Amino acid sequence: MRMKSLALLLALAGSVRAQSYRPAPENLAARQWFEDNRFGMFIHWGVYSVLGDGEWVMNNRQMTVAEYERLAPRFDPEQFDPAAWVALAKSAGMRYITFTTKHHDGFAMWRTSRNHWNIVDATPYRKDVVKMLAEECRRQGIKLFLYHSQLDWHNPDYFPLGQTGHASDRPPGGDFNKYLDFMNAQLRELLTGYGPIAGVWFDGMWDKPDADWHLEKTYSMIHALQPAALVGSNHHRAPYPGEDFQMFEKDLPGQHTQEFNGTSTIGSLPLETCDTINGAWGYNSKDTHFKSSRELIQYLVRAAGDNANFLLNIGPKPDGTIQPEFVERLHAMGAWLARNGDTIYGTRGGPVPPRNWGVTTRKAGKVYVHVLDWPDEVLALPRLEGIRGARLFPGGAKVETAQVPGATLVRLPAGARDPVDTIVELDMAE
Ligand code: FHN
């Protein structure tokens, strides 16, 4: 009886701690940095890349653990060049990288001491990819977030199973709390052995949404080890205590075009949305449905107008190279940002809520009107007070504005039309 009440007290203490989570000053500063920098590179890469059929291949082809493990000896990314990857992200105007340390297949892309299902012990490559990437990110001054799957199709203690991974042929009867200890131990390795980590991007809790994940234990461990690291989880729900940012997948915040976003609601934390260049996260050799550079730039702009970051994915090939269709689009985005980045970096969404024709972004003394789908020549905005001047960005040609009851009218010069984004810069009284 006394043991029971002690356990209850400890559990309560845990949940009170999580409920009363107060982010450290360096965490608050990191949140601001995150919002100011707006654009990141998502990287899905692992043993699944060998089959060129996406990161869900183990589940989709109903492979057992034993069958899937045979991929590891074939994963030998001899052409992996972390300097080139980081340089590519930078050339696209990206300010951070979010790398899949472990996806749903449970495979660790670093030298873990917790099992042999990792890149150093199970592949001919034998190098710690997370370490190589972390060092290069530091060298080139870009921040590194760690994607980490809570869902695990490989670990026998991930039991009872959730909604996926049923063909893996693991013996029934694992101990889920033991799995969580394993997961926390792996996270501890990542947060203590790889220098400053900008954040942890969790995914997979949706597989067992009603299980007790003991989030407070995992989250408080991360905050204690690296107070500035931002914790976020792609659980498709409103944020839980202990989280520092909120992400949306293949949807702008608040949109519900994807089934899994059906119930997601926007909280008060910094926001991020992620998407793919073709339709795949992990390398898919057959998917040639590439979005155009225009579409990708416009998505970045719409995200900024929604006050959210854009995390754009690449799925490198198993040999470590990145396909030219991705490189070409990233360079185009970088070229656009080199000209127009002032209207994206360091801004917040608004003051006009997103519209079909486009969005607005703002920073001290400025509002940027991004016209993505050219309406009539005269654009009617909800009335904005304090406009001191208006011009095209960049370039400076004057733009006429007029105040009428309830609206601000902006006349877009016909010759100024930009098929990607016509930007009008408004000088505002501060
Ligand atoms: O199942 C994953 C998927 O493979 C990918 O990692 C994306 C990225 O946001 N998230 C999951 C689905 O919600």
PDB file of N, CA and C and ligand atoms in Angstrom, residues 42 44 55-56 103-104 147 201 203 206 234 236 249 274 281, ligand 1:
ATOM      1  N   PHE A  42      15.075  19.287 -44.221  1.00  0.00           N
ATOM      2  CA  PHE A  42      14.738  18.011 -43.599  1.00  0.00           C
ATOM      3  C   PHE A  42      15.494  16.940 -44.384  1.00  0.00           C
ATOM      4  N   HIS A  44      15.731  12.769 -44.805  1.00  0.00           N
ATOM      5  CA  HIS A  44      15.330  11.390 -44.487  1.00  0.00           C
ATOM      6  C   HIS A  44      16.325  10.460 -45.163  1.00  0.00           C
ATOM      7  N   GLU A  55      10.750   5.503 -46.990  1.00  0.00           N
ATOM      8  CA  GLU A  55      11.183   5.096 -45.636  1.00  0.00           C
ATOM      9  C   GLU A  55      10.182   4.150 -44.961  1.00  0.00           C
ATOM     10  N   TRP A  56       9.034   3.938 -45.585  1.00  0.00           N
ATOM     11  CA  TRP A  56       8.041   3.022 -45.011  1.00  0.00           C
ATOM     12  C   TRP A  56       8.139   1.631 -45.629  1.00  0.00           C
ATOM     13  N   HIS A 103      14.607   6.400 -37.747  1.00  0.00           N
ATOM     14  CA  HIS A 103      13.232   6.455 -38.279  1.00  0.00           C
ATOM     15  C   HIS A 103      12.453   5.277 -37.703  1.00  0.00           C
ATOM     16  N   HIS A 104      11.263   5.003 -38.259  1.00  0.00           N
ATOM     17  CA  HIS A 104      10.394   3.982 -37.658  1.00  0.00           C
ATOM     18  C   HIS A 104      11.036   2.591 -37.694  1.00  0.00           C
ATOM     19  N   TYR A 147      15.784  14.546 -35.808  1.00  0.00           N
ATOM     20  CA  TYR A 147      14.506  13.827 -35.929  1.00  0.00           C
ATOM     21  C   TYR A 147      14.677  12.509 -35.180  1.00  0.00           C
ATOM     22  N   TRP A 201      13.111  16.571 -32.878  1.00  0.00           N
ATOM     23  CA  TRP A 201      11.880  16.557 -33.689  1.00  0.00           C
ATOM     24  C   TRP A 201      11.302  15.145 -33.579  1.00  0.00           C
ATOM     25  N   ASP A 203       8.615  12.022 -33.760  1.00  0.00           N
ATOM     26  CA  ASP A 203       7.589  11.568 -34.702  1.00  0.00           C
ATOM     27  C   ASP A 203       7.197  10.147 -34.295  1.00  0.00           C
ATOM     28  N   TRP A 206       1.842   9.082 -32.778  1.00  0.00           N
ATOM     29  CA  TRP A 206       0.505   8.834 -33.336  1.00  0.00           C
ATOM     30  C   TRP A 206       0.242   7.340 -33.547  1.00  0.00           C
ATOM     31  N   ASN A 234       5.577  15.547 -33.704  1.00  0.00           N
ATOM     32  CA  ASN A 234       4.621  15.484 -34.814  1.00  0.00           C
ATOM     33  C   ASN A 234       3.466  14.530 -34.476  1.00  0.00           C
ATOM     34  N   HIS A 236       0.407  15.425 -34.250  1.00  0.00           N
ATOM     35  CA  HIS A 236      -0.809  15.893 -34.927  1.00  0.00           C
ATOM     36  C   HIS A 236      -1.885  16.355 -33.948  1.00  0.00           C
ATOM     37  N   GLU A 249       2.495  18.708 -40.858  1.00  0.00           N
ATOM     38  CA  GLU A 249       3.075  17.945 -41.966  1.00  0.00           C
ATOM     39  C   GLU A 249       2.215  18.113 -43.210  1.00  0.00           C
ATOM     40  N   CYS A 274       6.272  21.075 -42.671  1.00  0.00           N
ATOM     41  CA  CYS A 274       7.267  20.351 -43.473  1.00  0.00           C
ATOM     42  C   CYS A 274       6.600  19.770 -44.712  1.00  0.00           C
ATOM     43  N   TRP A 281       9.465  11.084 -48.655  1.00  0.00           N
ATOM     44  CA  TRP A 281      10.419  11.564 -47.632  1.00  0.00           C
ATOM     45  C   TRP A 281      11.763  10.856 -47.853  1.00  0.00           C
TER      46      TRP A 281
HETATM   47  O1  FHN B   1       5.651   8.384 -40.938  1.00  0.00           O
HETATM   48  C1  FHN B   1       6.408   9.536 -40.995  1.00  0.00           C
HETATM   49  C2  FHN B   1       6.981   9.783 -42.355  1.00  0.00           C
HETATM   50  O2  FHN B   1       7.750   8.707 -42.742  1.00  0.00           O
HETATM   51  C3  FHN B   1       7.818  11.038 -42.332  1.00  0.00           C
HETATM   52  O3  FHN B   1       8.902  10.890 -41.457  1.00  0.00           O
HETATM   53  C4  FHN B   1       6.973  12.198 -41.930  1.00  0.00           C
HETATM   54  C5  FHN B   1       7.708  13.500 -41.802  1.00  0.00           C
HETATM   55  O4  FHN B   1       6.901  14.471 -41.258  1.00  0.00           O
HETATM   56  N1  FHN B   1       6.278  11.976 -40.642  1.00  0.00           N
HETATM   57  C6  FHN B   1       5.635  10.702 -40.438  1.00  0.00           C
HETATM   58  C7  FHN B   1       4.189  10.683 -40.611  1.00  0.00           C
HETATM   59  O5  FHN B   1       3.492  11.594 -39.818  1.00  0.00           O
END
